């Protein structure tokens, strides 16, 4: 129940295309769902996050779609650019006193010019 | 805002020695700090959670006597790897969260530890 399943493991997209990464969870106690972007040798950077009271959140070219009933959420990167090439992690948070993040396994995105 | 720094960014030490890694929240007070470990091409593994002025809570399987965590102030947490061995070589990343903001964690740039 503590797992967050992420797919695909790797993704190749042409410049200008849409990158889609999916995550699924089991524990309905999760109340915060962030996406992180990580470049090699760097720490993860918060990209965008959503709480379960909304079904979609958009920030620039990045959109989170959230399906509470299906317990799934996804990251869409519109107009993908070579600079978006990185590893993306979804995560889920219990909140409360624990406040721990459970991370997905990561998706290595390569955007080809 | 929400900048977290780590020092050093990389360190090489000899087997059997100890090494300390600092994590600082630069523009906010971090009520909770987290330490993660990441192996190449893998996800982040939470090692421990620390609250200012309290003992750290370690995840299952993490040796608390080997990975000493101190959270002495609202802006500083340290991780000391004691009696380091080559298998401790990894990328160590800290994160910090603000009071009253559930879930949000801001990550440092990471520290690459190599034990020879």
PDB file of C-alpha atoms in Angstrom:
ATOM      1  CA  UNK A   1       0.000   0.000   0.000  1.00  0.00           C
ATOM      2  CA  UNK A   2       2.975   2.297   0.387  1.00  0.00           C
ATOM      3  CA  UNK A   3       4.114   1.941  -3.210  1.00  0.00           C
ATOM      4  CA  UNK A   4       3.809   4.430  -5.989  1.00  0.00           C
ATOM      5  CA  UNK A   5       4.100   2.714  -9.351  1.00  0.00           C
ATOM      6  CA  UNK A   6       5.551   4.775 -12.167  1.00  0.00           C
ATOM      7  CA  UNK A   7       5.684   4.098 -15.901  1.00  0.00           C
ATOM      8  CA  UNK A   8       7.304   4.068 -18.339  1.00  0.00           C
ATOM      9  CA  UNK A   9      10.836   3.477 -17.112  1.00  0.00           C
ATOM     10  CA  UNK A  10      12.202   5.429 -20.068  1.00  0.00           C
ATOM     11  CA  UNK A  11      10.707   7.582 -22.759  1.00  0.00           C
ATOM     12  CA  UNK A  12      11.960   9.057 -26.008  1.00  0.00           C
ATOM     13  CA  UNK A  13      10.047  11.974 -27.487  1.00  0.00           C
ATOM     14  CA  UNK A  14      10.703  14.183 -30.461  1.00  0.00           C
ATOM     15  CA  UNK A  15      11.171  17.891 -29.930  1.00  0.00           C
ATOM     16  CA  UNK A  16       7.782  19.591 -29.857  1.00  0.00           C
ATOM     17  CA  UNK A  17       5.960  16.414 -28.881  1.00  0.00           C
ATOM     18  CA  UNK A  18       4.034  15.577 -25.723  1.00  0.00           C
ATOM     19  CA  UNK A  19       5.699  13.559 -22.967  1.00  0.00           C
ATOM     20  CA  UNK A  20       3.357  11.604 -20.709  1.00  0.00           C
ATOM     21  CA  UNK A  21       4.415   9.849 -17.516  1.00  0.00           C
ATOM     22  CA  UNK A  22       1.977   7.908 -15.373  1.00  0.00           C
ATOM     23  CA  UNK A  23       1.816   6.993 -11.708  1.00  0.00           C
ATOM     24  CA  UNK A  24      -0.569   4.883  -9.664  1.00  0.00           C
ATOM     25  CA  UNK A  25      -1.029   4.469  -5.937  1.00  0.00           C
ATOM     26  CA  UNK A  26      -3.062   2.360  -3.538  1.00  0.00           C
ATOM     27  CA  UNK A  27      -3.152   4.241  -0.269  1.00  0.00           C
ATOM     28  CA  UNK A  28      -6.080   6.660  -0.132  1.00  0.00           C
ATOM     29  CA  UNK A  29      -4.426   8.446   2.793  1.00  0.00           C
ATOM     30  CA  UNK A  30      -2.032  10.179   0.395  1.00  0.00           C
ATOM     31  CA  UNK A  31      -2.959  13.850   0.166  1.00  0.00           C
ATOM     32  CA  UNK A  32      -0.237  15.505  -1.882  1.00  0.00           C
ATOM     33  CA  UNK A  33       1.218  14.424  -5.209  1.00  0.00           C
ATOM     34  CA  UNK A  34       4.334  16.204  -6.477  1.00  0.00           C
ATOM     35  CA  UNK A  35       6.476  15.677  -9.518  1.00  0.00           C
ATOM     36  CA  UNK A  36      10.202  16.211  -9.351  1.00  0.00           C
ATOM     37  CA  UNK A  37      12.730  16.750 -12.130  1.00  0.00           C
ATOM     38  CA  UNK A  38      16.288  15.594 -11.613  1.00  0.00           C
ATOM     39  CA  UNK A  39      19.312  16.233 -13.790  1.00  0.00           C
ATOM     40  CA  UNK A  40      22.414  14.003 -13.480  1.00  0.00           C
ATOM     41  CA  UNK A  41      24.439  14.799 -10.391  1.00  0.00           C
ATOM     42  CA  UNK A  42      21.833  17.232  -9.039  1.00  0.00           C
ATOM     43  CA  UNK A  43      19.153  17.082  -6.409  1.00  0.00           C
ATOM     44  CA  UNK A  44      15.492  16.767  -7.420  1.00  0.00           C
ATOM     45  CA  UNK A  45      13.653  19.987  -8.122  1.00  0.00           C
ATOM     46  CA  UNK A  46       9.944  20.381  -7.455  1.00  0.00           C
ATOM     47  CA  UNK A  47       8.237  20.785 -10.809  1.00  0.00           C
ATOM     48  CA  UNK A  48       4.535  20.827 -10.068  1.00  0.00           C
ATOM     49  CA  UNK A  49       2.235  19.311  -7.450  1.00  0.00           C
ATOM     50  CA  UNK A  50      -1.442  18.639  -6.900  1.00  0.00           C
ATOM     51  CA  UNK A  51      -3.785  17.835  -4.033  1.00  0.00           C
ATOM     52  CA  UNK A  52      -6.696  15.431  -4.432  1.00  0.00           C
ATOM     53  CA  UNK A  53      -9.384  18.112  -4.367  1.00  0.00           C
ATOM     54  CA  UNK A  54      -8.625  19.110  -7.981  1.00  0.00           C
ATOM     55  CA  UNK A  55      -8.426  17.010 -11.141  1.00  0.00           C
ATOM     56  CA  UNK A  56      -5.930  19.050 -13.100  1.00  0.00           C
ATOM     57  CA  UNK A  57      -3.230  21.617 -12.551  1.00  0.00           C
ATOM     58  CA  UNK A  58      -1.280  23.423 -15.225  1.00  0.00           C
ATOM     59  CA  UNK A  59       1.901  25.440 -14.917  1.00  0.00           C
ATOM     60  CA  UNK A  60       3.350  26.557 -18.202  1.00  0.00           C
ATOM     61  CA  UNK A  61       4.081  23.509 -20.341  1.00  0.00           C
ATOM     62  CA  UNK A  62       3.579  21.108 -17.430  1.00  0.00           C
ATOM     63  CA  UNK A  63       0.193  19.669 -16.481  1.00  0.00           C
ATOM     64  CA  UNK A  64      -0.800  17.163 -13.812  1.00  0.00           C
ATOM     65  CA  UNK A  65      -3.946  15.156 -14.417  1.00  0.00           C
ATOM     66  CA  UNK A  66      -5.355  13.494 -11.309  1.00  0.00           C
ATOM     67  CA  UNK A  67      -7.962  10.732 -11.231  1.00  0.00           C
ATOM     68  CA  UNK A  68      -8.960  10.142  -7.627  1.00  0.00           C
ATOM     69  CA  UNK A  69     -11.318   7.242  -8.304  1.00  0.00           C
ATOM     70  CA  UNK A  70      -8.716   5.387 -10.349  1.00  0.00           C
ATOM     71  CA  UNK A  71      -5.924   6.384  -7.940  1.00  0.00           C
ATOM     72  CA  UNK A  72      -3.770   7.544 -10.812  1.00  0.00           C
ATOM     73  CA  UNK A  73      -2.026  10.745 -11.751  1.00  0.00           C
ATOM     74  CA  UNK A  74       0.072  11.749 -14.696  1.00  0.00           C
ATOM     75  CA  UNK A  75       2.481  14.411 -15.865  1.00  0.00           C
ATOM     76  CA  UNK A  76       2.105  15.890 -19.328  1.00  0.00           C
ATOM     77  CA  UNK A  77       4.922  17.946 -20.807  1.00  0.00           C
ATOM     78  CA  UNK A  78       3.698  19.877 -23.804  1.00  0.00           C
ATOM     79  CA  UNK A  79       6.021  21.068 -26.567  1.00  0.00           C
ATOM     80  CA  UNK A  80       8.848  18.964 -25.137  1.00  0.00           C
ATOM     81  CA  UNK A  81      12.317  20.449 -25.519  1.00  0.00           C
ATOM     82  CA  UNK A  82      15.799  18.893 -25.396  1.00  0.00           C
ATOM     83  CA  UNK A  83      16.348  20.807 -22.151  1.00  0.00           C
ATOM     84  CA  UNK A  84      13.543  18.754 -20.606  1.00  0.00           C
ATOM     85  CA  UNK A  85      15.706  15.635 -20.899  1.00  0.00           C
ATOM     86  CA  UNK A  86      16.027  14.457 -17.305  1.00  0.00           C
ATOM     87  CA  UNK A  87      14.702  11.895 -14.866  1.00  0.00           C
ATOM     88  CA  UNK A  88      11.220  12.550 -13.547  1.00  0.00           C
ATOM     89  CA  UNK A  89       9.916  11.189 -10.268  1.00  0.00           C
ATOM     90  CA  UNK A  90       6.359  11.175  -9.068  1.00  0.00           C
ATOM     91  CA  UNK A  91       5.730  11.013  -5.357  1.00  0.00           C
ATOM     92  CA  UNK A  92       2.938  10.845  -2.832  1.00  0.00           C
ATOM     93  CA  UNK A  93       2.764  12.186   0.689  1.00  0.00           C
ATOM     94  CA  UNK A  94       0.941  10.927   3.767  1.00  0.00           C
ATOM     95  CA  UNK A  95       0.739  14.292   5.385  1.00  0.00           C
ATOM     96  CA  UNK A  96       0.100  14.667   9.085  1.00  0.00           C
ATOM     97  CA  UNK A  97       2.864  14.073  11.562  1.00  0.00           C
ATOM     98  CA  UNK A  98       4.730  11.756   9.218  1.00  0.00           C
ATOM     99  CA  UNK A  99       4.954  14.049   6.206  1.00  0.00           C
ATOM    100  CA  UNK A 100       7.005  11.475   4.307  1.00  0.00           C
ATOM    101  CA  UNK A 101       7.236  11.311   0.541  1.00  0.00           C
ATOM    102  CA  UNK A 102       6.968   7.958  -1.201  1.00  0.00           C
ATOM    103  CA  UNK A 103       8.744   8.126  -4.542  1.00  0.00           C
ATOM    104  CA  UNK A 104       8.052   6.341  -7.784  1.00  0.00           C
ATOM    105  CA  UNK A 105      10.864   4.531  -9.549  1.00  0.00           C
ATOM    106  CA  UNK A 106      11.569   7.335 -11.995  1.00  0.00           C
ATOM    107  CA  UNK A 107      11.279   7.898 -15.744  1.00  0.00           C
ATOM    108  CA  UNK A 108      14.267   8.809 -17.862  1.00  0.00           C
ATOM    109  CA  UNK A 109      13.057  11.207 -20.543  1.00  0.00           C
ATOM    110  CA  UNK A 110      15.089  11.912 -23.647  1.00  0.00           C
ATOM    111  CA  UNK A 111      13.829  14.605 -26.006  1.00  0.00           C
ATOM    112  CA  UNK A 112      15.427  14.296 -29.392  1.00  0.00           C
ATOM    113  CA  UNK A 113      16.104  17.478 -31.380  1.00  0.00           C
TER     114      UNK A 113
ATOM    115  CA  UNK B   1      12.206  31.157  -1.780  1.00  0.00           C
ATOM    116  CA  UNK B   2      12.736  27.624  -0.383  1.00  0.00           C
ATOM    117  CA  UNK B   3      16.407  27.157  -1.135  1.00  0.00           C
ATOM    118  CA  UNK B   4      18.304  24.287   0.439  1.00  0.00           C
ATOM    119  CA  UNK B   5      22.077  23.982   0.307  1.00  0.00           C
ATOM    120  CA  UNK B   6      24.404  21.091   1.047  1.00  0.00           C
ATOM    121  CA  UNK B   7      28.071  21.030   1.861  1.00  0.00           C
ATOM    122  CA  UNK B   8      30.260  19.580   0.592  1.00  0.00           C
ATOM    123  CA  UNK B   9      29.019  18.827  -2.899  1.00  0.00           C
ATOM    124  CA  UNK B  10      31.422  15.930  -3.146  1.00  0.00           C
ATOM    125  CA  UNK B  11      33.814  14.240  -0.760  1.00  0.00           C
ATOM    126  CA  UNK B  12      36.320  11.422  -0.938  1.00  0.00           C
ATOM    127  CA  UNK B  13      37.350   9.704   2.267  1.00  0.00           C
ATOM    128  CA  UNK B  14      39.322   6.665   3.273  1.00  0.00           C
ATOM    129  CA  UNK B  15      37.664   3.538   4.576  1.00  0.00           C
ATOM    130  CA  UNK B  16      37.218   3.653   8.337  1.00  0.00           C
ATOM    131  CA  UNK B  17      37.031   7.430   8.650  1.00  0.00           C
ATOM    132  CA  UNK B  18      33.961   9.555   9.302  1.00  0.00           C
ATOM    133  CA  UNK B  19      32.519  12.271   7.132  1.00  0.00           C
ATOM    134  CA  UNK B  20      29.977  14.975   7.929  1.00  0.00           C
ATOM    135  CA  UNK B  21      27.504  16.443   5.452  1.00  0.00           C
ATOM    136  CA  UNK B  22      25.656  19.673   6.200  1.00  0.00           C
ATOM    137  CA  UNK B  23      22.203  20.630   5.009  1.00  0.00           C
ATOM    138  CA  UNK B  24      20.956  24.178   5.383  1.00  0.00           C
ATOM    139  CA  UNK B  25      17.673  25.876   4.571  1.00  0.00           C
ATOM    140  CA  UNK B  26      18.755  29.314   3.396  1.00  0.00           C
ATOM    141  CA  UNK B  27      15.554  31.356   3.315  1.00  0.00           C
ATOM    142  CA  UNK B  28      13.066  29.541   5.514  1.00  0.00           C
ATOM    143  CA  UNK B  29      12.825  27.713   8.787  1.00  0.00           C
ATOM    144  CA  UNK B  30      12.749  23.977   8.322  1.00  0.00           C
ATOM    145  CA  UNK B  31      10.803  22.242  11.018  1.00  0.00           C
ATOM    146  CA  UNK B  32      11.560  18.885   9.457  1.00  0.00           C
ATOM    147  CA  UNK B  33      14.519  17.734   7.432  1.00  0.00           C
ATOM    148  CA  UNK B  34      14.904  14.484   5.565  1.00  0.00           C
ATOM    149  CA  UNK B  35      17.943  12.546   4.428  1.00  0.00           C
ATOM    150  CA  UNK B  36      17.864  10.389   1.332  1.00  0.00           C
ATOM    151  CA  UNK B  37      20.298   8.105  -0.377  1.00  0.00           C
ATOM    152  CA  UNK B  38      20.304   7.520  -4.107  1.00  0.00           C
ATOM    153  CA  UNK B  39      22.219   4.896  -6.051  1.00  0.00           C
ATOM    154  CA  UNK B  40      22.900   5.349  -9.787  1.00  0.00           C
ATOM    155  CA  UNK B  41      19.790   5.088 -11.946  1.00  0.00           C
ATOM    156  CA  UNK B  42      17.611   4.414  -8.911  1.00  0.00           C
ATOM    157  CA  UNK B  43      15.001   6.310  -6.993  1.00  0.00           C
ATOM    158  CA  UNK B  44      15.494   8.166  -3.745  1.00  0.00           C
ATOM    159  CA  UNK B  45      15.503   6.068  -0.599  1.00  0.00           C
ATOM    160  CA  UNK B  46      14.506   7.827   2.603  1.00  0.00           C
ATOM    161  CA  UNK B  47      17.023   7.188   5.348  1.00  0.00           C
ATOM    162  CA  UNK B  48      15.692   9.269   8.212  1.00  0.00           C
ATOM    163  CA  UNK B  49      13.485  12.147   9.249  1.00  0.00           C
ATOM    164  CA  UNK B  50      14.624  14.726  11.760  1.00  0.00           C
ATOM    165  CA  UNK B  51      12.782  17.433  13.628  1.00  0.00           C
ATOM    166  CA  UNK B  52      14.594  20.333  15.220  1.00  0.00           C
ATOM    167  CA  UNK B  53      15.661  19.495  18.737  1.00  0.00           C
ATOM    168  CA  UNK B  54      14.480  15.880  18.560  1.00  0.00           C
ATOM    169  CA  UNK B  55      16.109  12.572  17.815  1.00  0.00           C
ATOM    170  CA  UNK B  56      15.917  11.472  14.225  1.00  0.00           C
ATOM    171  CA  UNK B  57      13.521   8.751  13.142  1.00  0.00           C
ATOM    172  CA  UNK B  58      15.285   6.175  10.996  1.00  0.00           C
ATOM    173  CA  UNK B  59      13.712   4.045   8.311  1.00  0.00           C
ATOM    174  CA  UNK B  60      13.785   0.304   8.644  1.00  0.00           C
ATOM    175  CA  UNK B  61      17.159  -1.145   7.746  1.00  0.00           C
ATOM    176  CA  UNK B  62      19.118   2.090   8.242  1.00  0.00           C
ATOM    177  CA  UNK B  63      21.787   1.819  10.944  1.00  0.00           C
ATOM    178  CA  UNK B  64      21.329   4.761  13.284  1.00  0.00           C
ATOM    179  CA  UNK B  65      24.773   4.276  14.830  1.00  0.00           C
ATOM    180  CA  UNK B  66      26.384   4.477  11.428  1.00  0.00           C
ATOM    181  CA  UNK B  67      24.407   7.396  10.046  1.00  0.00           C
ATOM    182  CA  UNK B  68      24.284  10.002  12.800  1.00  0.00           C
ATOM    183  CA  UNK B  69      21.800  12.800  12.235  1.00  0.00           C
ATOM    184  CA  UNK B  70      21.681  16.033  14.175  1.00  0.00           C
ATOM    185  CA  UNK B  71      19.090  18.760  13.673  1.00  0.00           C
ATOM    186  CA  UNK B  72      20.431  21.428  15.966  1.00  0.00           C
ATOM    187  CA  UNK B  73      18.541  24.423  14.595  1.00  0.00           C
ATOM    188  CA  UNK B  74      15.654  25.289  12.318  1.00  0.00           C
ATOM    189  CA  UNK B  75      18.070  25.856   9.441  1.00  0.00           C
ATOM    190  CA  UNK B  76      20.739  23.190   9.883  1.00  0.00           C
ATOM    191  CA  UNK B  77      20.842  19.424   9.879  1.00  0.00           C
ATOM    192  CA  UNK B  78      23.937  17.261   9.628  1.00  0.00           C
ATOM    193  CA  UNK B  79      24.503  13.681   8.565  1.00  0.00           C
ATOM    194  CA  UNK B  80      27.664  11.980   9.767  1.00  0.00           C
ATOM    195  CA  UNK B  81      28.671   8.728   8.140  1.00  0.00           C
ATOM    196  CA  UNK B  82      30.793   6.958  10.741  1.00  0.00           C
ATOM    197  CA  UNK B  83      33.462   4.368   9.955  1.00  0.00           C
ATOM    198  CA  UNK B  84      32.712   4.669   6.287  1.00  0.00           C
ATOM    199  CA  UNK B  85      33.165   1.713   3.965  1.00  0.00           C
ATOM    200  CA  UNK B  86      33.168   1.538   0.159  1.00  0.00           C
ATOM    201  CA  UNK B  87      29.573   0.303   0.177  1.00  0.00           C
ATOM    202  CA  UNK B  88      28.570   3.632   1.760  1.00  0.00           C
ATOM    203  CA  UNK B  89      29.603   5.387  -1.435  1.00  0.00           C
ATOM    204  CA  UNK B  90      26.469   7.012  -2.779  1.00  0.00           C
ATOM    205  CA  UNK B  91      24.662  10.261  -3.517  1.00  0.00           C
ATOM    206  CA  UNK B  92      23.215  11.713  -0.323  1.00  0.00           C
ATOM    207  CA  UNK B  93      20.441  14.275  -0.624  1.00  0.00           C
ATOM    208  CA  UNK B  94      18.687  16.240   2.064  1.00  0.00           C
ATOM    209  CA  UNK B  95      15.345  17.981   1.907  1.00  0.00           C
ATOM    210  CA  UNK B  96      13.479  20.335   4.154  1.00  0.00           C
ATOM    211  CA  UNK B  97       9.867  21.186   4.760  1.00  0.00           C
ATOM    212  CA  UNK B  98       8.249  24.306   6.128  1.00  0.00           C
ATOM    213  CA  UNK B  99       6.031  24.427   9.146  1.00  0.00           C
ATOM    214  CA  UNK B 100       2.356  24.066   8.357  1.00  0.00           C
ATOM    215  CA  UNK B 101       2.795  23.099   4.705  1.00  0.00           C
ATOM    216  CA  UNK B 102       1.924  19.450   4.385  1.00  0.00           C
ATOM    217  CA  UNK B 103       3.886  17.467   1.855  1.00  0.00           C
ATOM    218  CA  UNK B 104       6.106  20.056   0.266  1.00  0.00           C
ATOM    219  CA  UNK B 105       9.781  19.185   0.446  1.00  0.00           C
ATOM    220  CA  UNK B 106      12.598  21.225  -1.004  1.00  0.00           C
ATOM    221  CA  UNK B 107      15.723  19.350  -1.928  1.00  0.00           C
ATOM    222  CA  UNK B 108      19.366  20.214  -1.672  1.00  0.00           C
ATOM    223  CA  UNK B 109      21.797  19.685  -4.549  1.00  0.00           C
ATOM    224  CA  UNK B 110      23.168  16.469  -3.093  1.00  0.00           C
ATOM    225  CA  UNK B 111      26.552  15.272  -1.878  1.00  0.00           C
ATOM    226  CA  UNK B 112      28.530  12.636  -3.729  1.00  0.00           C
ATOM    227  CA  UNK B 113      30.416  10.468  -1.223  1.00  0.00           C
ATOM    228  CA  UNK B 114      33.167   8.176  -2.419  1.00  0.00           C
ATOM    229  CA  UNK B 115      34.855   5.907   0.104  1.00  0.00           C
ATOM    230  CA  UNK B 116      38.179   4.452  -1.007  1.00  0.00           C
TER     231      UNK B 116
END
